Amino acid sequence: MKTILVIDDEKPTLTMFRLLLKAMDYEVLLAESGEEGIALFEQNKPDVVITVIKMPGMDGFEVIKTIREMDAGVPFIIITGHGDVSQTEEAALSDTVGFINKPLQREALEEALEKAFAS
């Protein structure tokens, strides 16, 4: 079974991801902060990481950089609100496999995961 780590500081978003991903037969790890997400990554080595960029403390850019140093090949999917990511930030995230807009749509999640597992 493939494992997916979701990092977001909003509990309702984490709950939605857990419900959708479990229904899709994935093992799900949830983290409410970048620091917690990195600790879970080190302990579990998930197959895909889904993270929000803007959160208190360690932001998504720092999370991606830190995890890339541990495992350069792990695919990332970015969670965004409409207009959350500027063109400059999008360019910095060009090595990620996709973006998922809030509110979460199952179809968008499925497409992003297909890309992640194909990469």
mmCIF file of N, CA and C in Angstrom:
data_model
loop_
_atom_site.group_PDB
_atom_site.id
_atom_site.type_symbol
_atom_site.label_atom_id
_atom_site.label_comp_id
_atom_site.label_asym_id
_atom_site.label_seq_id
_atom_site.Cartn_x
_atom_site.Cartn_y
_atom_site.Cartn_z
ATOM 1 N N MET A 1 0.837 -1.175 0.000
ATOM 2 C CA MET A 1 0.000 0.000 0.000
ATOM 3 C C MET A 1 0.890 1.249 0.000
ATOM 4 N N LYS A 2 0.574 2.187 -0.854
ATOM 5 C CA LYS A 2 1.348 3.435 -0.952
ATOM 6 C C LYS A 2 0.967 4.368 0.191
ATOM 7 N N THR A 3 1.972 5.115 0.668
ATOM 8 C CA THR A 3 1.776 6.028 1.786
ATOM 9 C C THR A 3 1.905 7.469 1.320
ATOM 10 N N ILE A 4 0.987 8.311 1.791
ATOM 11 C CA ILE A 4 0.989 9.724 1.429
ATOM 12 C C ILE A 4 1.015 10.552 2.713
ATOM 13 N N LEU A 5 1.944 11.503 2.763
ATOM 14 C CA LEU A 5 2.050 12.439 3.873
ATOM 15 C C LEU A 5 1.398 13.748 3.458
ATOM 16 N N VAL A 6 0.468 14.245 4.283
ATOM 17 C CA VAL A 6 -0.193 15.517 4.025
ATOM 18 C C VAL A 6 0.178 16.481 5.152
ATOM 19 N N ILE A 7 0.686 17.665 4.760
ATOM 20 C CA ILE A 7 1.096 18.682 5.728
ATOM 21 C C ILE A 7 0.264 19.935 5.484
ATOM 22 N N ASP A 8 -0.532 20.325 6.487
ATOM 23 C CA ASP A 8 -1.364 21.530 6.387
ATOM 24 C C ASP A 8 -1.719 21.958 7.806
ATOM 25 N N ASP A 9 -1.698 23.249 8.067
ATOM 26 C CA ASP A 9 -2.001 23.743 9.404
ATOM 27 C C ASP A 9 -3.502 23.858 9.672
ATOM 28 N N GLU A 10 -4.338 23.526 8.695
ATOM 29 C CA GLU A 10 -5.787 23.590 8.878
ATOM 30 C C GLU A 10 -6.355 22.179 9.066
ATOM 31 N N LYS A 11 -6.891 21.930 10.268
ATOM 32 C CA LYS A 11 -7.429 20.597 10.584
ATOM 33 C C LYS A 11 -8.535 20.139 9.629
ATOM 34 N N PRO A 12 -9.471 21.011 9.220
ATOM 35 C CA PRO A 12 -10.509 20.541 8.291
ATOM 36 C C PRO A 12 -9.926 20.033 6.965
ATOM 37 N N THR A 13 -8.861 20.676 6.493
ATOM 38 C CA THR A 13 -8.215 20.228 5.252
ATOM 39 C C THR A 13 -7.595 18.854 5.463
ATOM 40 N N LEU A 14 -6.926 18.663 6.591
ATOM 41 C CA LEU A 14 -6.319 17.357 6.880
ATOM 42 C C LEU A 14 -7.386 16.269 6.973
ATOM 43 N N THR A 15 -8.507 16.592 7.604
ATOM 44 C CA THR A 15 -9.599 15.615 7.733
ATOM 45 C C THR A 15 -10.122 15.216 6.354
ATOM 46 N N MET A 16 -10.285 16.193 5.466
ATOM 47 C CA MET A 16 -10.783 15.912 4.116
ATOM 48 C C MET A 16 -9.790 15.026 3.350
ATOM 49 N N PHE A 17 -8.499 15.349 3.444
ATOM 50 C CA PHE A 17 -7.495 14.522 2.778
ATOM 51 C C PHE A 17 -7.513 13.096 3.326
ATOM 52 N N ARG A 18 -7.605 12.959 4.646
ATOM 53 C CA ARG A 18 -7.616 11.617 5.238
ATOM 54 C C ARG A 18 -8.783 10.806 4.699
ATOM 55 N N LEU A 19 -9.977 11.396 4.679
ATOM 56 C CA LEU A 19 -11.160 10.685 4.190
ATOM 57 C C LEU A 19 -11.012 10.284 2.726
ATOM 58 N N LEU A 20 -10.595 11.226 1.881
ATOM 59 C CA LEU A 20 -10.465 10.929 0.447
ATOM 60 C C LEU A 20 -9.373 9.898 0.171
ATOM 61 N N LEU A 21 -8.209 10.084 0.782
ATOM 62 C CA LEU A 21 -7.086 9.186 0.496
ATOM 63 C C LEU A 21 -7.326 7.780 1.033
ATOM 64 N N LYS A 22 -7.943 7.663 2.198
ATOM 65 C CA LYS A 22 -8.265 6.329 2.712
ATOM 66 C C LYS A 22 -9.284 5.632 1.807
ATOM 67 N N ALA A 23 -10.256 6.396 1.299
ATOM 68 C CA ALA A 23 -11.250 5.829 0.379
ATOM 69 C C ALA A 23 -10.596 5.364 -0.914
ATOM 70 N N MET A 24 -9.444 5.961 -1.243
ATOM 71 C CA MET A 24 -8.702 5.590 -2.452
ATOM 72 C C MET A 24 -7.648 4.511 -2.151
ATOM 73 N N ASP A 25 -7.686 3.946 -0.950
ATOM 74 C CA ASP A 25 -6.799 2.852 -0.514
ATOM 75 C C ASP A 25 -5.336 3.247 -0.333
ATOM 76 N N TYR A 26 -5.097 4.454 0.182
ATOM 77 C CA TYR A 26 -3.741 4.861 0.533
ATOM 78 C C TYR A 26 -3.595 4.866 2.046
ATOM 79 N N GLU A 27 -2.384 4.617 2.507
ATOM 80 C CA GLU A 27 -2.072 4.850 3.908
ATOM 81 C C GLU A 27 -1.809 6.344 4.029
ATOM 82 N N VAL A 28 -2.341 6.977 5.072
ATOM 83 C CA VAL A 28 -2.273 8.429 5.190
ATOM 84 C C VAL A 28 -1.575 8.840 6.484
ATOM 85 N N LEU A 29 -0.607 9.753 6.335
ATOM 86 C CA LEU A 29 0.055 10.373 7.480
ATOM 87 C C LEU A 29 -0.310 11.853 7.457
ATOM 88 N N LEU A 30 -0.668 12.415 8.611
ATOM 89 C CA LEU A 30 -1.088 13.812 8.675
ATOM 90 C C LEU A 30 -0.195 14.596 9.616
ATOM 91 N N ALA A 31 0.165 15.817 9.202
ATOM 92 C CA ALA A 31 0.989 16.695 10.031
ATOM 93 C C ALA A 31 0.397 18.102 10.005
ATOM 94 N N GLU A 32 0.346 18.739 11.179
ATOM 95 C CA GLU A 32 -0.217 20.086 11.295
ATOM 96 C C GLU A 32 0.840 21.175 11.201
ATOM 97 N N SER A 33 2.102 20.794 10.992
ATOM 98 C CA SER A 33 3.169 21.796 10.854
ATOM 99 C C SER A 33 4.279 21.212 9.996
ATOM 100 N N GLY A 34 5.127 22.105 9.490
ATOM 101 C CA GLY A 34 6.262 21.648 8.700
ATOM 102 C C GLY A 34 7.199 20.770 9.508
ATOM 103 N N GLU A 35 7.445 21.169 10.741
ATOM 104 C CA GLU A 35 8.351 20.393 11.598
ATOM 105 C C GLU A 35 7.817 18.993 11.842
ATOM 106 N N GLU A 36 6.514 18.889 12.120
ATOM 107 C CA GLU A 36 5.895 17.578 12.337
ATOM 108 C C GLU A 36 5.944 16.746 11.055
ATOM 109 N N GLY A 37 5.734 17.401 9.918
ATOM 110 C CA GLY A 37 5.784 16.704 8.639
ATOM 111 C C GLY A 37 7.159 16.119 8.349
ATOM 112 N N ILE A 38 8.203 16.885 8.646
ATOM 113 C CA ILE A 38 9.568 16.397 8.424
ATOM 114 C C ILE A 38 9.863 15.204 9.328
ATOM 115 N N ALA A 39 9.422 15.271 10.580
ATOM 116 C CA ALA A 39 9.630 14.145 11.502
ATOM 117 C C ALA A 39 8.911 12.896 10.992
ATOM 118 N N LEU A 40 7.676 13.055 10.523
ATOM 119 C CA LEU A 40 6.936 11.906 9.980
ATOM 120 C C LEU A 40 7.600 11.370 8.717
ATOM 121 N N PHE A 41 8.125 12.264 7.894
ATOM 122 C CA PHE A 41 8.820 11.823 6.683
ATOM 123 C C PHE A 41 10.026 10.967 7.058
ATOM 124 N N GLU A 42 10.823 11.440 8.002
ATOM 125 C CA GLU A 42 12.018 10.688 8.414
ATOM 126 C C GLU A 42 11.659 9.315 8.952
ATOM 127 N N GLN A 43 10.594 9.228 9.728
ATOM 128 C CA GLN A 43 10.188 7.967 10.354
ATOM 129 C C GLN A 43 9.560 6.995 9.371
ATOM 130 N N ASN A 44 8.823 7.505 8.382
ATOM 131 C CA ASN A 44 7.979 6.639 7.543
ATOM 132 C C ASN A 44 8.336 6.564 6.070
ATOM 133 N N LYS A 45 9.127 7.496 5.553
ATOM 134 C CA LYS A 45 9.504 7.532 4.134
ATOM 135 C C LYS A 45 8.299 7.315 3.216
ATOM 136 N N PRO A 46 7.319 8.243 3.240
ATOM 137 C CA PRO A 46 6.135 8.083 2.385
ATOM 138 C C PRO A 46 6.488 8.174 0.908
ATOM 139 N N ASP A 47 5.566 7.709 0.075
ATOM 140 C CA ASP A 47 5.766 7.692 -1.377
ATOM 141 C C ASP A 47 5.529 9.052 -2.020
ATOM 142 N N VAL A 48 4.660 9.864 -1.418
ATOM 143 C CA VAL A 48 4.314 11.191 -1.936
ATOM 144 C C VAL A 48 4.115 12.121 -0.744
ATOM 145 N N VAL A 49 4.477 13.405 -0.932
ATOM 146 C CA VAL A 49 4.226 14.426 0.088
ATOM 147 C C VAL A 49 3.315 15.489 -0.523
ATOM 148 N N ILE A 50 2.233 15.791 0.183
ATOM 149 C CA ILE A 50 1.321 16.862 -0.197
ATOM 150 C C ILE A 50 1.460 17.939 0.876
ATOM 151 N N THR A 51 1.792 19.162 0.482
ATOM 152 C CA THR A 51 1.977 20.223 1.474
ATOM 153 C C THR A 51 1.386 21.548 1.025
ATOM 154 N N VAL A 52 0.932 22.306 2.004
ATOM 155 C CA VAL A 52 0.531 23.687 1.780
ATOM 156 C C VAL A 52 1.809 24.518 1.859
ATOM 157 N N ILE A 53 1.853 25.647 1.172
ATOM 158 C CA ILE A 53 3.043 26.501 1.209
ATOM 159 C C ILE A 53 2.978 27.468 2.388
ATOM 160 N N LYS A 54 1.860 28.156 2.532
ATOM 161 C CA LYS A 54 1.754 29.191 3.566
ATOM 162 C C LYS A 54 1.193 28.608 4.851
ATOM 163 N N MET A 55 2.064 28.528 5.867
ATOM 164 C CA MET A 55 1.650 28.079 7.193
ATOM 165 C C MET A 55 2.604 28.688 8.217
ATOM 166 N N PRO A 56 2.159 28.811 9.453
ATOM 167 C CA PRO A 56 3.022 29.387 10.493
ATOM 168 C C PRO A 56 4.260 28.534 10.732
ATOM 169 N N GLY A 57 5.301 29.168 11.236
ATOM 170 C CA GLY A 57 6.544 28.436 11.504
ATOM 171 C C GLY A 57 7.237 28.098 10.199
ATOM 172 N N MET A 58 7.616 26.846 10.057
ATOM 173 C CA MET A 58 8.290 26.381 8.852
ATOM 174 C C MET A 58 7.288 26.324 7.702
ATOM 175 N N ASP A 59 7.526 27.109 6.642
ATOM 176 C CA ASP A 59 6.590 27.109 5.518
ATOM 177 C C ASP A 59 6.883 25.948 4.568
ATOM 178 N N GLY A 60 6.018 25.822 3.557
ATOM 179 C CA GLY A 60 6.140 24.714 2.615
ATOM 180 C C GLY A 60 7.434 24.703 1.822
ATOM 181 N N PHE A 61 7.985 25.894 1.514
ATOM 182 C CA PHE A 61 9.260 25.947 0.798
ATOM 183 C C PHE A 61 10.369 25.303 1.631
ATOM 184 N N GLU A 62 10.391 25.628 2.924
ATOM 185 C CA GLU A 62 11.400 25.040 3.812
ATOM 186 C C GLU A 62 11.202 23.523 3.946
ATOM 187 N N VAL A 63 9.946 23.103 4.013
ATOM 188 C CA VAL A 63 9.640 21.670 4.100
ATOM 189 C C VAL A 63 10.184 20.952 2.866
ATOM 190 N N ILE A 64 9.886 21.490 1.686
ATOM 191 C CA ILE A 64 10.334 20.866 0.441
ATOM 192 C C ILE A 64 11.857 20.795 0.397
ATOM 193 N N LYS A 65 12.508 21.900 0.724
ATOM 194 C CA LYS A 65 13.975 21.936 0.701
ATOM 195 C C LYS A 65 14.567 20.896 1.653
ATOM 196 N N THR A 66 14.042 20.818 2.865
ATOM 197 C CA THR A 66 14.561 19.884 3.870
ATOM 198 C C THR A 66 14.333 18.438 3.450
ATOM 199 N N ILE A 67 13.141 18.127 2.965
ATOM 200 C CA ILE A 67 12.852 16.750 2.553
ATOM 201 C C ILE A 67 13.644 16.390 1.303
ATOM 202 N N ARG A 68 13.816 17.331 0.375
ATOM 203 C CA ARG A 68 14.623 17.064 -0.831
ATOM 204 C C ARG A 68 16.066 16.698 -0.450
ATOM 205 N N GLU A 69 16.582 17.276 0.625
ATOM 206 C CA GLU A 69 17.933 16.934 1.080
ATOM 207 C C GLU A 69 17.991 15.502 1.603
ATOM 208 N N MET A 70 16.882 14.996 2.130
ATOM 209 C CA MET A 70 16.813 13.623 2.632
ATOM 210 C C MET A 70 16.539 12.624 1.510
ATOM 211 N N ASP A 71 15.669 13.036 0.551
ATOM 212 C CA ASP A 71 15.257 12.153 -0.540
ATOM 213 C C ASP A 71 14.900 13.021 -1.744
ATOM 214 N N ALA A 72 15.847 13.163 -2.650
ATOM 215 C CA ALA A 72 15.661 14.061 -3.802
ATOM 216 C C ALA A 72 14.550 13.594 -4.738
ATOM 217 N N GLY A 73 14.176 12.337 -4.668
ATOM 218 C CA GLY A 73 13.222 11.798 -5.636
ATOM 219 C C GLY A 73 11.770 11.787 -5.210
ATOM 220 N N VAL A 74 11.476 12.130 -3.974
ATOM 221 C CA VAL A 74 10.081 12.042 -3.531
ATOM 222 C C VAL A 74 9.237 13.106 -4.244
ATOM 223 N N PRO A 75 8.081 12.709 -4.814
ATOM 224 C CA PRO A 75 7.224 13.677 -5.495
ATOM 225 C C PRO A 75 6.449 14.540 -4.493
ATOM 226 N N PHE A 76 6.300 15.828 -4.830
ATOM 227 C CA PHE A 76 5.530 16.777 -4.028
ATOM 228 C C PHE A 76 4.333 17.262 -4.809
ATOM 229 N N ILE A 77 3.216 17.396 -4.096
ATOM 230 C CA ILE A 77 2.016 18.029 -4.628
ATOM 231 C C ILE A 77 1.742 19.211 -3.693
ATOM 232 N N ILE A 78 1.446 20.369 -4.266
ATOM 233 C CA ILE A 78 1.247 21.588 -3.496
ATOM 234 C C ILE A 78 -0.245 21.883 -3.359
ATOM 235 N N ILE A 79 -0.675 22.228 -2.141
ATOM 236 C CA ILE A 79 -2.046 22.654 -1.872
ATOM 237 C C ILE A 79 -2.049 24.183 -1.916
ATOM 238 N N THR A 80 -2.958 24.760 -2.688
ATOM 239 C CA THR A 80 -3.042 26.220 -2.747
ATOM 240 C C THR A 80 -4.486 26.682 -2.632
ATOM 241 N N GLY A 81 -4.633 27.900 -2.120
ATOM 242 C CA GLY A 81 -5.909 28.588 -2.242
ATOM 243 C C GLY A 81 -5.825 29.356 -3.543
ATOM 244 N N HIS A 82 -6.922 29.779 -4.097
ATOM 245 C CA HIS A 82 -6.864 30.538 -5.350
ATOM 246 C C HIS A 82 -6.025 31.788 -5.139
ATOM 247 N N GLY A 83 -4.995 31.963 -5.953
ATOM 248 C CA GLY A 83 -4.142 33.130 -5.860
ATOM 249 C C GLY A 83 -3.099 33.067 -4.755
ATOM 250 N N ASP A 84 -2.981 31.924 -4.076
ATOM 251 C CA ASP A 84 -2.009 31.777 -2.984
ATOM 252 C C ASP A 84 -0.567 31.775 -3.461
ATOM 253 N N VAL A 85 -0.332 31.274 -4.651
ATOM 254 C CA VAL A 85 1.034 31.100 -5.137
ATOM 255 C C VAL A 85 1.288 32.084 -6.272
ATOM 256 N N SER A 86 2.288 32.933 -6.102
ATOM 257 C CA SER A 86 2.635 33.902 -7.143
ATOM 258 C C SER A 86 3.387 33.202 -8.271
ATOM 259 N N GLN A 87 3.581 33.902 -9.376
ATOM 260 C CA GLN A 87 4.326 33.316 -10.501
ATOM 261 C C GLN A 87 5.761 33.000 -10.087
ATOM 262 N N THR A 88 6.357 33.836 -9.268
ATOM 263 C CA THR A 88 7.720 33.598 -8.798
ATOM 264 C C THR A 88 7.776 32.330 -7.965
ATOM 265 N N GLU A 89 6.803 32.189 -7.058
ATOM 266 C CA GLU A 89 6.761 30.985 -6.226
ATOM 267 C C GLU A 89 6.488 29.748 -7.076
ATOM 268 N N GLU A 90 5.619 29.900 -8.063
ATOM 269 C CA GLU A 90 5.300 28.775 -8.941
ATOM 270 C C GLU A 90 6.556 28.300 -9.682
ATOM 271 N N ALA A 91 7.387 29.241 -10.112
ATOM 272 C CA ALA A 91 8.637 28.882 -10.789
ATOM 273 C C ALA A 91 9.557 28.121 -9.838
ATOM 274 N N ALA A 92 9.600 28.544 -8.579
ATOM 275 C CA ALA A 92 10.436 27.859 -7.582
ATOM 276 C C ALA A 92 9.923 26.459 -7.300
ATOM 277 N N LEU A 93 8.650 26.228 -7.573
ATOM 278 C CA LEU A 93 8.034 24.926 -7.317
ATOM 279 C C LEU A 93 7.924 24.081 -8.588
ATOM 280 N N SER A 94 8.647 24.449 -9.626
ATOM 281 C CA SER A 94 8.490 23.792 -10.919
ATOM 282 C C SER A 94 8.841 22.308 -10.905
ATOM 283 N N ASP A 95 9.591 21.863 -9.903
ATOM 284 C CA ASP A 95 9.919 20.435 -9.843
ATOM 285 C C ASP A 95 8.883 19.634 -9.066
ATOM 286 N N THR A 96 7.779 20.275 -8.672
ATOM 287 C CA THR A 96 6.698 19.540 -8.027
ATOM 288 C C THR A 96 5.808 18.947 -9.118
ATOM 289 N N VAL A 97 5.029 17.939 -8.764
ATOM 290 C CA VAL A 97 4.233 17.272 -9.801
ATOM 291 C C VAL A 97 2.860 17.890 -10.010
ATOM 292 N N GLY A 98 2.456 18.789 -9.121
ATOM 293 C CA GLY A 98 1.158 19.399 -9.344
ATOM 294 C C GLY A 98 0.698 20.278 -8.213
ATOM 295 N N PHE A 99 -0.392 20.991 -8.501
ATOM 296 C CA PHE A 99 -1.031 21.866 -7.532
ATOM 297 C C PHE A 99 -2.469 21.398 -7.351
ATOM 298 N N ILE A 100 -2.945 21.443 -6.116
ATOM 299 C CA ILE A 100 -4.345 21.150 -5.822
ATOM 300 C C ILE A 100 -4.920 22.398 -5.177
ATOM 301 N N ASN A 101 -5.988 22.931 -5.750
ATOM 302 C CA ASN A 101 -6.627 24.115 -5.178
ATOM 303 C C ASN A 101 -7.608 23.733 -4.085
ATOM 304 N N LYS A 102 -7.717 24.628 -3.090
ATOM 305 C CA LYS A 102 -8.776 24.502 -2.094
ATOM 306 C C LYS A 102 -9.989 25.222 -2.651
ATOM 307 N N PRO A 103 -11.188 24.769 -2.433
ATOM 308 C CA PRO A 103 -11.525 23.540 -1.733
ATOM 309 C C PRO A 103 -11.146 22.301 -2.543
ATOM 310 N N LEU A 104 -10.796 21.279 -1.835
ATOM 311 C CA LEU A 104 -10.287 20.046 -2.425
ATOM 312 C C LEU A 104 -11.328 19.362 -3.305
ATOM 313 N N GLN A 105 -10.900 18.962 -4.502
ATOM 314 C CA GLN A 105 -11.739 18.216 -5.444
ATOM 315 C C GLN A 105 -11.116 16.845 -5.661
ATOM 316 N N ARG A 106 -11.902 15.805 -5.527
ATOM 317 C CA ARG A 106 -11.387 14.441 -5.662
ATOM 318 C C ARG A 106 -10.696 14.218 -7.018
ATOM 319 N N GLU A 107 -11.291 14.740 -8.086
ATOM 320 C CA GLU A 107 -10.731 14.535 -9.432
ATOM 321 C C GLU A 107 -9.337 15.156 -9.546
ATOM 322 N N ALA A 108 -9.178 16.363 -9.010
ATOM 323 C CA ALA A 108 -7.876 17.036 -9.058
ATOM 324 C C ALA A 108 -6.843 16.260 -8.251
ATOM 325 N N LEU A 109 -7.266 15.727 -7.109
ATOM 326 C CA LEU A 109 -6.375 14.923 -6.276
ATOM 327 C C LEU A 109 -5.953 13.659 -7.018
ATOM 328 N N GLU A 110 -6.899 12.987 -7.645
ATOM 329 C CA GLU A 110 -6.584 11.768 -8.400
ATOM 330 C C GLU A 110 -5.598 12.053 -9.530
ATOM 331 N N GLU A 111 -5.817 13.156 -10.264
ATOM 332 C CA GLU A 111 -4.906 13.514 -11.365
ATOM 333 C C GLU A 111 -3.491 13.798 -10.850
ATOM 334 N N ALA A 112 -3.398 14.544 -9.762
ATOM 335 C CA ALA A 112 -2.089 14.873 -9.196
ATOM 336 C C ALA A 112 -1.372 13.614 -8.712
ATOM 337 N N LEU A 113 -2.110 12.687 -8.107
ATOM 338 C CA LEU A 113 -1.488 11.444 -7.628
ATOM 339 C C LEU A 113 -1.036 10.572 -8.802
ATOM 340 N N GLU A 114 -1.816 10.547 -9.874
ATOM 341 C CA GLU A 114 -1.397 9.799 -11.073
ATOM 342 C C GLU A 114 -0.063 10.314 -11.581
ATOM 343 N N LYS A 115 0.079 11.647 -11.657
ATOM 344 C CA LYS A 115 1.348 12.248 -12.086
ATOM 345 C C LYS A 115 2.468 11.901 -11.121
ATOM 346 N N ALA A 116 2.170 11.959 -9.829
ATOM 347 C CA ALA A 116 3.192 11.684 -8.807
ATOM 348 C C ALA A 116 3.731 10.258 -8.942
ATOM 349 N N PHE A 117 2.843 9.303 -9.142
ATOM 350 C CA PHE A 117 3.288 7.919 -9.216
ATOM 351 C C PHE A 117 3.898 7.577 -10.568
ATOM 352 N N ALA A 118 3.638 8.404 -11.579
ATOM 353 C CA ALA A 118 4.244 8.199 -12.901
ATOM 354 C C ALA A 118 5.647 8.807 -12.977
ATOM 355 N N SER A 119 5.949 9.722 -12.055
ATOM 356 C CA SER A 119 7.246 10.421 -12.130
ATOM 357 C C SER A 119 8.384 9.597 -11.578
#
